Short mmCIF file of C-alpha atoms in Angstrom, two decimals:
data_model
loop_
_atom_site.label_atom_id
_atom_site.label_comp_id
_atom_site.label_asym_id
_atom_site.label_seq_id
_atom_site.Cartn_x
_atom_site.Cartn_y
_atom_site.Cartn_z
CA MET A 136 -57.91 21.25 -50.38
CA LEU A 137 -57.87 24.99 -51.23
CA THR A 138 -55.08 26.16 -48.88
CA GLY A 139 -53.50 28.88 -50.55
CA ARG A 140 -49.66 29.00 -50.47
CA GLN A 141 -49.91 27.03 -47.15
CA ARG A 142 -49.88 23.51 -47.25
CA PRO A 143 -52.19 21.11 -45.97
CA MET A 144 -52.10 21.01 -42.01
CA THR A 145 -52.17 17.63 -40.86
CA GLU A 146 -51.20 18.55 -36.97
CA VAL A 147 -50.11 21.26 -34.22
CA ALA A 148 -47.97 20.06 -32.00
CA PHE A 149 -48.37 21.62 -28.56
CA LEU A 150 -45.42 22.49 -26.11
CA PHE A 151 -46.65 22.56 -22.59
CA ALA A 152 -44.79 24.09 -20.01
CA GLU A 153 -45.66 22.76 -15.85
CA ILE A 154 -44.25 24.54 -13.88
CA GLY A 155 -44.01 24.10 -9.31
CA THR A 156 -42.71 26.04 -6.74
CA ALA A 157 -41.25 24.45 -3.07
CA ASP A 158 -43.97 25.08 -1.95
CA GLY A 159 -46.41 23.46 -3.71
CA HIS A 160 -47.97 25.06 -6.76
CA GLN A 161 -47.85 24.46 -10.05
CA GLY A 162 -48.96 25.99 -13.18
CA ILE A 163 -49.46 24.94 -16.54
CA GLY A 164 -48.96 27.25 -20.13
CA PHE A 165 -48.17 26.03 -23.65
CA GLY A 166 -47.60 27.33 -26.81
CA TYR A 167 -48.11 25.69 -30.28
CA SER A 168 -47.55 25.71 -33.82
CA LYS A 169 -48.75 24.38 -37.48
CA ARG A 170 -47.73 22.64 -39.08
CA ALA A 171 -44.59 22.61 -38.63
CA GLY A 172 -41.47 24.44 -35.75
CA GLY A 173 -42.62 21.76 -32.64
CA PRO A 174 -39.89 20.85 -32.63
CA ALA A 175 -37.59 24.20 -32.57
CA GLN A 176 -39.98 25.46 -29.58
CA PHE A 177 -38.93 22.69 -27.66
CA ALA A 178 -35.57 22.42 -27.94
CA HIS A 179 -35.17 26.28 -27.11
CA ALA A 180 -37.59 25.94 -23.75
CA ALA A 181 -35.42 23.52 -22.31
CA GLU A 182 -31.86 25.17 -23.49
CA VAL A 183 -32.78 28.09 -21.67
CA ALA A 184 -35.87 27.41 -19.19
CA PRO A 185 -32.29 26.23 -16.51
CA GLU A 186 -32.95 29.84 -16.03
CA LEU A 187 -35.74 29.73 -14.26
CA ILE A 188 -34.62 27.47 -11.26
CA GLY A 189 -34.25 29.29 -8.07
CA GLU A 190 -36.10 32.22 -9.57
CA ASP A 191 -38.70 34.33 -7.84
CA PRO A 192 -42.15 32.99 -9.55
CA SER A 193 -43.79 36.34 -8.99
CA ASP A 194 -41.17 38.47 -11.41
CA ILE A 195 -42.38 37.32 -14.21
CA GLY A 196 -41.89 40.80 -15.92
CA ARG A 197 -38.18 40.41 -14.84
CA LEU A 198 -38.12 35.89 -15.84
CA TRP A 199 -39.26 36.43 -19.08
CA THR A 200 -36.25 39.05 -20.19
CA LYS A 201 -33.75 37.07 -18.36
CA LEU A 202 -35.28 33.84 -21.07
CA VAL A 203 -35.39 36.11 -23.79
CA TRP A 204 -31.80 37.48 -23.26
CA ALA A 205 -30.63 33.23 -22.16
CA GLY A 206 -31.33 32.77 -26.49
CA ALA A 207 -30.02 36.33 -27.68
CA SER A 208 -28.39 35.45 -30.76
CA VAL A 209 -31.63 33.65 -31.37
CA GLY A 210 -33.69 37.02 -31.34
CA ARG A 211 -36.71 38.36 -30.03
CA SER A 212 -39.27 36.86 -32.51
CA GLY A 213 -40.22 34.20 -33.80
CA ALA A 214 -40.27 29.98 -32.54
CA ALA A 215 -37.03 31.46 -29.54
CA THR A 216 -40.17 33.56 -28.21
CA GLN A 217 -43.12 30.89 -28.89
CA ALA A 218 -41.31 28.59 -27.40
CA ILE A 219 -40.83 31.11 -23.77
CA ALA A 220 -44.63 32.08 -24.61
CA ALA A 221 -45.40 28.48 -22.95
CA VAL A 222 -43.24 29.43 -19.86
CA ASP A 223 -44.86 32.81 -19.91
CA VAL A 224 -48.09 31.39 -19.65
CA ALA A 225 -47.27 28.80 -17.21
CA LEU A 226 -46.89 31.49 -15.01
CA TRP A 227 -48.99 33.90 -14.90
CA ASP A 228 -51.85 30.91 -14.30
CA LEU A 229 -49.30 30.10 -11.34
CA LYS A 230 -49.22 33.73 -10.07
CA ALA A 231 -53.03 33.67 -10.61
CA LYS A 232 -53.19 30.72 -8.81
CA ARG A 233 -51.52 31.75 -5.82
CA ALA A 234 -53.77 34.70 -5.96
CA GLY A 235 -56.72 32.14 -5.91
CA LEU A 236 -58.59 34.06 -8.56
CA PRO A 237 -58.88 33.30 -12.32
CA LEU A 238 -56.13 35.18 -14.09
CA ALA A 239 -58.83 37.56 -16.06
CA LYS A 240 -60.64 38.62 -12.31
CA LEU A 241 -56.32 39.22 -11.38
CA LEU A 242 -54.79 40.92 -14.16
CA GLY A 243 -57.96 43.40 -13.60
CA ALA A 244 -61.02 42.75 -15.92
CA HIS A 245 -63.64 44.97 -17.59
CA ARG A 246 -66.38 42.38 -18.11
CA ASP A 247 -66.99 39.05 -17.41
CA SER A 248 -67.71 37.69 -20.89
CA VAL A 249 -66.83 37.77 -24.39
CA ARG A 250 -67.95 38.01 -27.48
CA CYS A 251 -66.96 35.11 -29.63
CA TYR A 252 -67.30 33.97 -32.84
CA ASP A 253 -66.92 30.57 -35.04
CA THR A 254 -63.43 30.09 -37.83
CA SER A 255 -63.43 26.29 -37.58
CA GLY A 256 -66.60 25.26 -39.51
CA GLY A 257 -66.31 27.76 -42.64
CA PHE A 258 -63.06 26.52 -44.55
CA LEU A 259 -62.50 26.93 -48.02
CA HIS A 260 -62.70 22.93 -49.26
CA GLU A 261 -66.37 22.97 -47.58
CA PRO A 262 -69.24 23.80 -49.83
CA VAL A 263 -71.75 26.27 -49.00
CA GLU A 264 -74.10 23.84 -47.78
CA GLN A 265 -71.88 22.11 -45.10
CA ILE A 266 -70.42 25.55 -44.13
CA LEU A 267 -74.53 26.01 -43.41
CA GLU A 268 -74.34 23.13 -41.09
CA ASN A 269 -72.11 24.13 -38.97
CA ALA A 270 -72.39 27.46 -38.28
CA GLY A 271 -76.12 26.98 -37.66
CA ARG A 272 -74.91 24.35 -35.81
CA ASN A 273 -72.40 26.78 -33.92
CA LEU A 274 -75.18 29.15 -33.35
CA ALA A 275 -77.77 26.43 -31.45
CA ALA A 276 -74.47 25.92 -29.14
CA GLY A 277 -74.80 29.67 -27.67
CA ILE A 278 -71.87 30.84 -30.73
CA GLY A 279 -72.22 35.16 -30.82
CA GLY A 280 -70.91 35.04 -34.66
CA ILE A 281 -70.03 33.43 -37.52
CA LYS A 282 -66.51 33.72 -39.67
CA ILE A 283 -65.45 32.04 -43.63
CA LYS A 284 -63.06 32.25 -45.04
CA VAL A 285 -61.94 33.91 -48.19
CA GLY A 286 -59.34 33.86 -51.53
CA HIS A 287 -60.87 31.62 -54.20
CA PRO A 288 -58.31 31.63 -57.57
CA GLU A 289 -61.18 32.70 -58.70
CA PRO A 290 -62.75 35.83 -56.56
CA GLY A 291 -66.29 35.78 -58.18
CA VAL A 292 -66.94 32.80 -56.27
CA ASP A 293 -65.83 34.12 -52.85
CA LEU A 294 -68.61 36.90 -53.37
CA VAL A 295 -71.05 34.13 -54.11
CA ARG A 296 -70.22 32.11 -51.65
CA VAL A 297 -70.62 35.28 -49.17
CA GLY A 298 -73.64 36.57 -50.42
CA LYS A 299 -75.31 32.50 -49.63
CA VAL A 300 -74.33 32.70 -46.75
CA ARG A 301 -75.04 36.43 -45.61
CA GLU A 302 -78.92 35.26 -47.25
CA ALA A 303 -79.11 32.35 -44.25
CA LEU A 304 -77.41 34.36 -41.51
CA GLY A 305 -79.32 36.95 -42.05
CA ASP A 306 -78.45 40.05 -38.94
CA THR A 307 -75.29 37.19 -37.58
CA PRO A 308 -72.33 39.30 -37.47
CA LEU A 309 -70.09 37.81 -39.79
CA MET A 310 -66.43 37.97 -40.85
CA VAL A 311 -64.77 36.49 -44.19
CA ASP A 312 -60.38 36.15 -43.63
CA ALA A 313 -58.95 35.69 -46.98
CA ASN A 314 -55.47 33.96 -44.72
CA GLN A 315 -53.11 35.96 -46.78
CA GLN A 316 -54.37 35.15 -50.74
CA TRP A 317 -54.67 38.17 -52.16
CA ASP A 318 -52.10 40.86 -54.34
CA ARG A 319 -52.91 43.88 -53.49
CA PRO A 320 -55.31 45.05 -56.79
CA THR A 321 -57.00 40.83 -56.17
CA ALA A 322 -57.62 42.39 -52.91
CA ARG A 323 -58.53 45.79 -54.09
CA ARG A 324 -62.08 44.62 -55.61
CA VAL A 325 -62.80 41.72 -54.21
CA CYS A 326 -63.39 43.96 -50.61
CA ARG A 327 -64.75 46.46 -52.38
CA ALA A 328 -67.67 44.16 -53.68
CA LEU A 329 -67.50 42.56 -49.79
CA ASP A 330 -69.15 46.02 -48.07
CA GLU A 331 -71.91 45.39 -49.72
CA PHE A 332 -72.45 42.02 -46.70
CA GLY A 333 -72.18 44.28 -43.70
CA LEU A 334 -69.34 42.27 -42.65
CA VAL A 335 -67.85 42.66 -38.87
CA TRP A 336 -64.59 42.50 -40.46
CA ILE A 337 -62.40 41.13 -43.56
CA GLU A 338 -59.69 39.77 -42.12
CA GLU A 339 -55.56 39.69 -43.61
CA PRO A 340 -56.19 40.69 -47.65
CA LEU A 341 -52.97 40.79 -47.77
CA ASP A 342 -49.39 39.18 -47.00
CA ALA A 343 -48.97 40.00 -43.24
CA TYR A 344 -46.51 41.65 -43.27
CA ASP A 345 -48.00 44.19 -45.95
CA CYS A 346 -48.46 47.08 -43.31
CA ALA A 347 -48.30 50.35 -46.19
CA GLY A 348 -51.08 47.52 -47.95
CA HIS A 349 -53.33 46.45 -45.64
CA ALA A 350 -53.25 50.76 -44.47
CA ARG A 351 -54.68 52.43 -47.97
CA LEU A 352 -57.25 49.20 -47.41
CA ALA A 353 -58.01 50.30 -44.34
CA ALA A 354 -58.43 54.53 -44.75
CA THR A 355 -60.93 52.72 -48.37
CA LEU A 356 -63.52 50.70 -47.33
CA ASP A 357 -66.58 50.15 -45.03
CA THR A 358 -65.61 47.08 -43.94
CA ALA A 359 -63.06 46.86 -40.65
CA VAL A 360 -59.75 45.73 -41.90
CA ALA A 361 -58.99 42.90 -39.26
CA THR A 362 -55.04 41.03 -38.95
CA GLY A 363 -51.93 40.30 -36.72
CA GLU A 364 -52.14 36.20 -36.07
CA MET A 365 -49.70 35.66 -38.27
CA LEU A 366 -47.10 38.30 -36.81
CA THR A 367 -44.24 37.75 -33.88
CA SER A 368 -43.91 39.65 -31.72
CA VAL A 369 -44.39 43.20 -30.31
CA ALA A 370 -42.47 45.29 -32.14
CA GLU A 371 -44.29 43.88 -35.97
CA HIS A 372 -47.12 44.62 -34.25
CA ARG A 373 -46.58 48.29 -33.62
CA GLU A 374 -45.76 48.54 -37.34
CA LEU A 375 -49.15 47.25 -37.56
CA ILE A 376 -50.35 50.23 -35.72
CA ARG A 377 -47.78 52.49 -36.54
CA HIS A 378 -49.44 52.45 -40.04
CA GLY A 379 -52.77 51.66 -38.93
CA ALA A 380 -53.02 48.72 -41.56
CA ALA A 381 -55.52 46.89 -38.99
CA ASP A 382 -59.28 48.23 -37.57
CA VAL A 383 -59.11 45.18 -35.59
CA LEU A 384 -56.07 43.90 -34.24
CA GLN A 385 -55.61 39.96 -33.49
CA PRO A 386 -52.51 39.12 -31.71
CA ASP A 387 -51.80 35.57 -30.73
CA ALA A 388 -50.21 35.01 -27.31
CA PRO A 389 -48.10 32.13 -28.18
CA ARG A 390 -47.48 33.18 -30.84
CA ILE A 391 -45.89 37.03 -29.84
CA GLY A 392 -44.17 35.15 -26.32
CA GLY A 393 -47.33 34.83 -24.10
CA ILE A 394 -49.42 36.90 -21.48
CA THR A 395 -46.14 39.34 -20.83
CA GLN A 396 -45.99 40.74 -24.34
CA PHE A 397 -49.42 40.73 -24.87
CA LEU A 398 -50.64 42.82 -22.11
CA ARG A 399 -47.71 45.05 -23.70
CA LEU A 400 -49.50 44.82 -27.05
CA ALA A 401 -52.54 44.82 -25.62
CA ALA A 402 -51.57 48.54 -23.78
CA LEU A 403 -50.69 50.35 -27.10
CA ALA A 404 -53.41 49.35 -28.98
CA GLU A 405 -55.87 50.76 -26.15
CA GLN A 406 -53.69 53.67 -26.56
CA GLU A 407 -55.54 53.39 -30.60
CA HIS A 408 -58.82 52.71 -29.37
CA LEU A 409 -58.24 49.34 -31.45
CA THR A 410 -60.41 46.01 -31.09
CA LEU A 411 -59.29 43.15 -30.22
CA ALA A 412 -60.18 40.09 -31.89
CA PRO A 413 -57.16 37.76 -30.28
CA HIS A 414 -56.21 34.97 -32.49
CA PHE A 415 -56.77 30.97 -31.88
CA ALA A 416 -56.29 29.42 -28.10
CA MET A 417 -59.53 30.21 -26.52
CA GLU A 418 -58.92 28.72 -23.48
CA ILE A 419 -55.30 31.81 -23.05
CA HIS A 420 -57.68 34.78 -24.84
CA LEU A 421 -60.66 34.72 -23.51
CA HIS A 422 -59.22 35.70 -20.12
CA LEU A 423 -56.38 38.15 -21.80
CA ALA A 424 -59.58 39.80 -23.47
CA ALA A 425 -62.03 40.02 -20.89
CA ALA A 426 -59.39 42.41 -19.82
CA TYR A 427 -58.89 44.83 -22.37
CA PRO A 428 -61.33 47.88 -21.83
CA HIS A 429 -62.76 48.07 -25.20
CA GLU A 430 -65.32 45.36 -26.26
CA PRO A 431 -63.10 42.36 -27.63
CA TRP A 432 -63.92 39.44 -30.04
CA VAL A 433 -63.17 36.37 -28.88
CA GLU A 434 -62.52 33.19 -31.57
CA HIS A 435 -63.39 29.85 -30.90
CA PHE A 436 -62.23 26.79 -32.28
CA ASP A 437 -62.80 23.36 -30.56
CA TRP A 438 -60.37 21.59 -31.75
CA LEU A 439 -58.52 21.66 -28.77
CA HIS A 440 -60.95 19.82 -26.24
CA PRO A 441 -59.14 16.54 -26.14
CA LEU A 442 -55.90 18.70 -24.52
CA PHE A 443 -57.92 20.45 -21.10
CA GLU A 444 -60.29 18.31 -18.58
CA GLU A 445 -62.49 21.45 -18.87
CA ARG A 446 -64.98 23.38 -21.09
CA LEU A 447 -65.60 27.26 -21.49
CA GLU A 448 -68.89 27.77 -20.94
CA ILE A 449 -70.61 29.92 -24.19
CA ARG A 450 -74.10 30.83 -24.17
CA ASP A 451 -75.71 34.00 -25.33
CA GLY A 452 -72.83 34.03 -28.23
CA ARG A 453 -70.80 34.85 -25.25
CA MET A 454 -67.76 32.98 -24.04
CA HIS A 455 -68.26 33.37 -20.34
CA LEU A 456 -65.46 33.13 -17.70
CA SER A 457 -65.38 30.12 -14.71
CA ASP A 458 -63.78 30.55 -11.58
CA ARG A 459 -61.68 28.71 -11.66
CA PRO A 460 -57.64 30.26 -10.58
CA GLY A 461 -55.62 31.09 -12.94
CA LEU A 462 -56.30 29.32 -16.42
CA GLY A 463 -58.72 27.01 -14.72
CA ILE A 464 -57.36 24.20 -17.38
CA THR A 465 -56.09 20.81 -16.19
CA LEU A 466 -54.42 18.58 -19.11
CA THR A 467 -56.11 15.51 -20.00
CA ASP A 468 -54.51 11.83 -19.80
CA GLN A 469 -55.37 11.46 -23.29
CA ALA A 470 -53.05 14.57 -23.28
CA ARG A 471 -49.71 13.04 -21.50
CA HIS A 472 -50.42 10.33 -23.23
CA TRP A 473 -49.25 12.29 -26.98
CA THR A 474 -46.70 13.98 -25.70
CA VAL A 475 -44.00 12.41 -27.64
CA GLN A 476 -40.60 14.14 -26.27
CA ARG A 477 -40.16 15.50 -22.33
CA ALA A 478 -37.36 17.55 -20.67
CA ASP A 479 -37.70 17.80 -16.77
CA ILE A 480 -35.46 20.24 -15.03
CA ARG A 481 -34.51 20.53 -11.86
CA ARG A 482 -32.44 22.17 -9.30
CA THR A 483 -29.74 20.57 -8.67
CA LEU A 484 -28.86 19.43 -4.70
#
């Protein structure tokens, strides 16, 4: 299976936080880790969570800072803030539920639906025929755009595959994702060739931390450059913005520390008039994208369906907000059955 420098993905570990108040309200949040890191997130969350006991759950910004400082020696990015993210998301879910509003409405929605595209049907190991079958099924289900992977060891293979998909899909919005597989010379050559296909964006053509390289590509290509999903703090995204390294910013709320941090980053992105296309976790990102002033995209993955009772409504190329309060999700019995580790943190009387 072609996965570049990353090993094949056999599991995704989820960290769930359920927060209850003395007056009976409850909030739920989650974070995740692909391939490795889940146990580290759980351990850190269990260690700092007692700092919340007795606090006012409405003071989310202050509580985020308190949790960060409770684990200050391990820094403000990576597993530490990803652990806090699950708690932060739960606090925002709780706040919106107490207000009786969907989270997007609590934040101040600019729209009731968001453009959406699918990623889960276009991996490198799949033949073009399978990709086209997957794309047809997703478009028929109401999804608006299709993203496929590139980064084959032989770049010519990428160009043939993209050409066949573009020809078959016509003017359907099409994106490609290289998952950091190219060096700078290869990225220049392949991205220039990809310009002819009228793509919405070319994603992660270079190492996620190569701000200067991404900026040079963005300045020379007709096609938008997208990146940001692998970064784990607002500070790292700020460097992308400062360099002009992305036309499309792809933050992941669970990776950068939760909704509190995502909102900080969204304010920076808005000032630069950047398109926002949050990575993964559509159950969270639909709300955050709906509250972003400039028309964004949301990434569709059906991987999380077994975890939640509800389904997001998708039609006419867009993902639609429901009227359910908070995030609008509840855990399934299956999700609880799959749980391998728990920590119950309560006030000691």
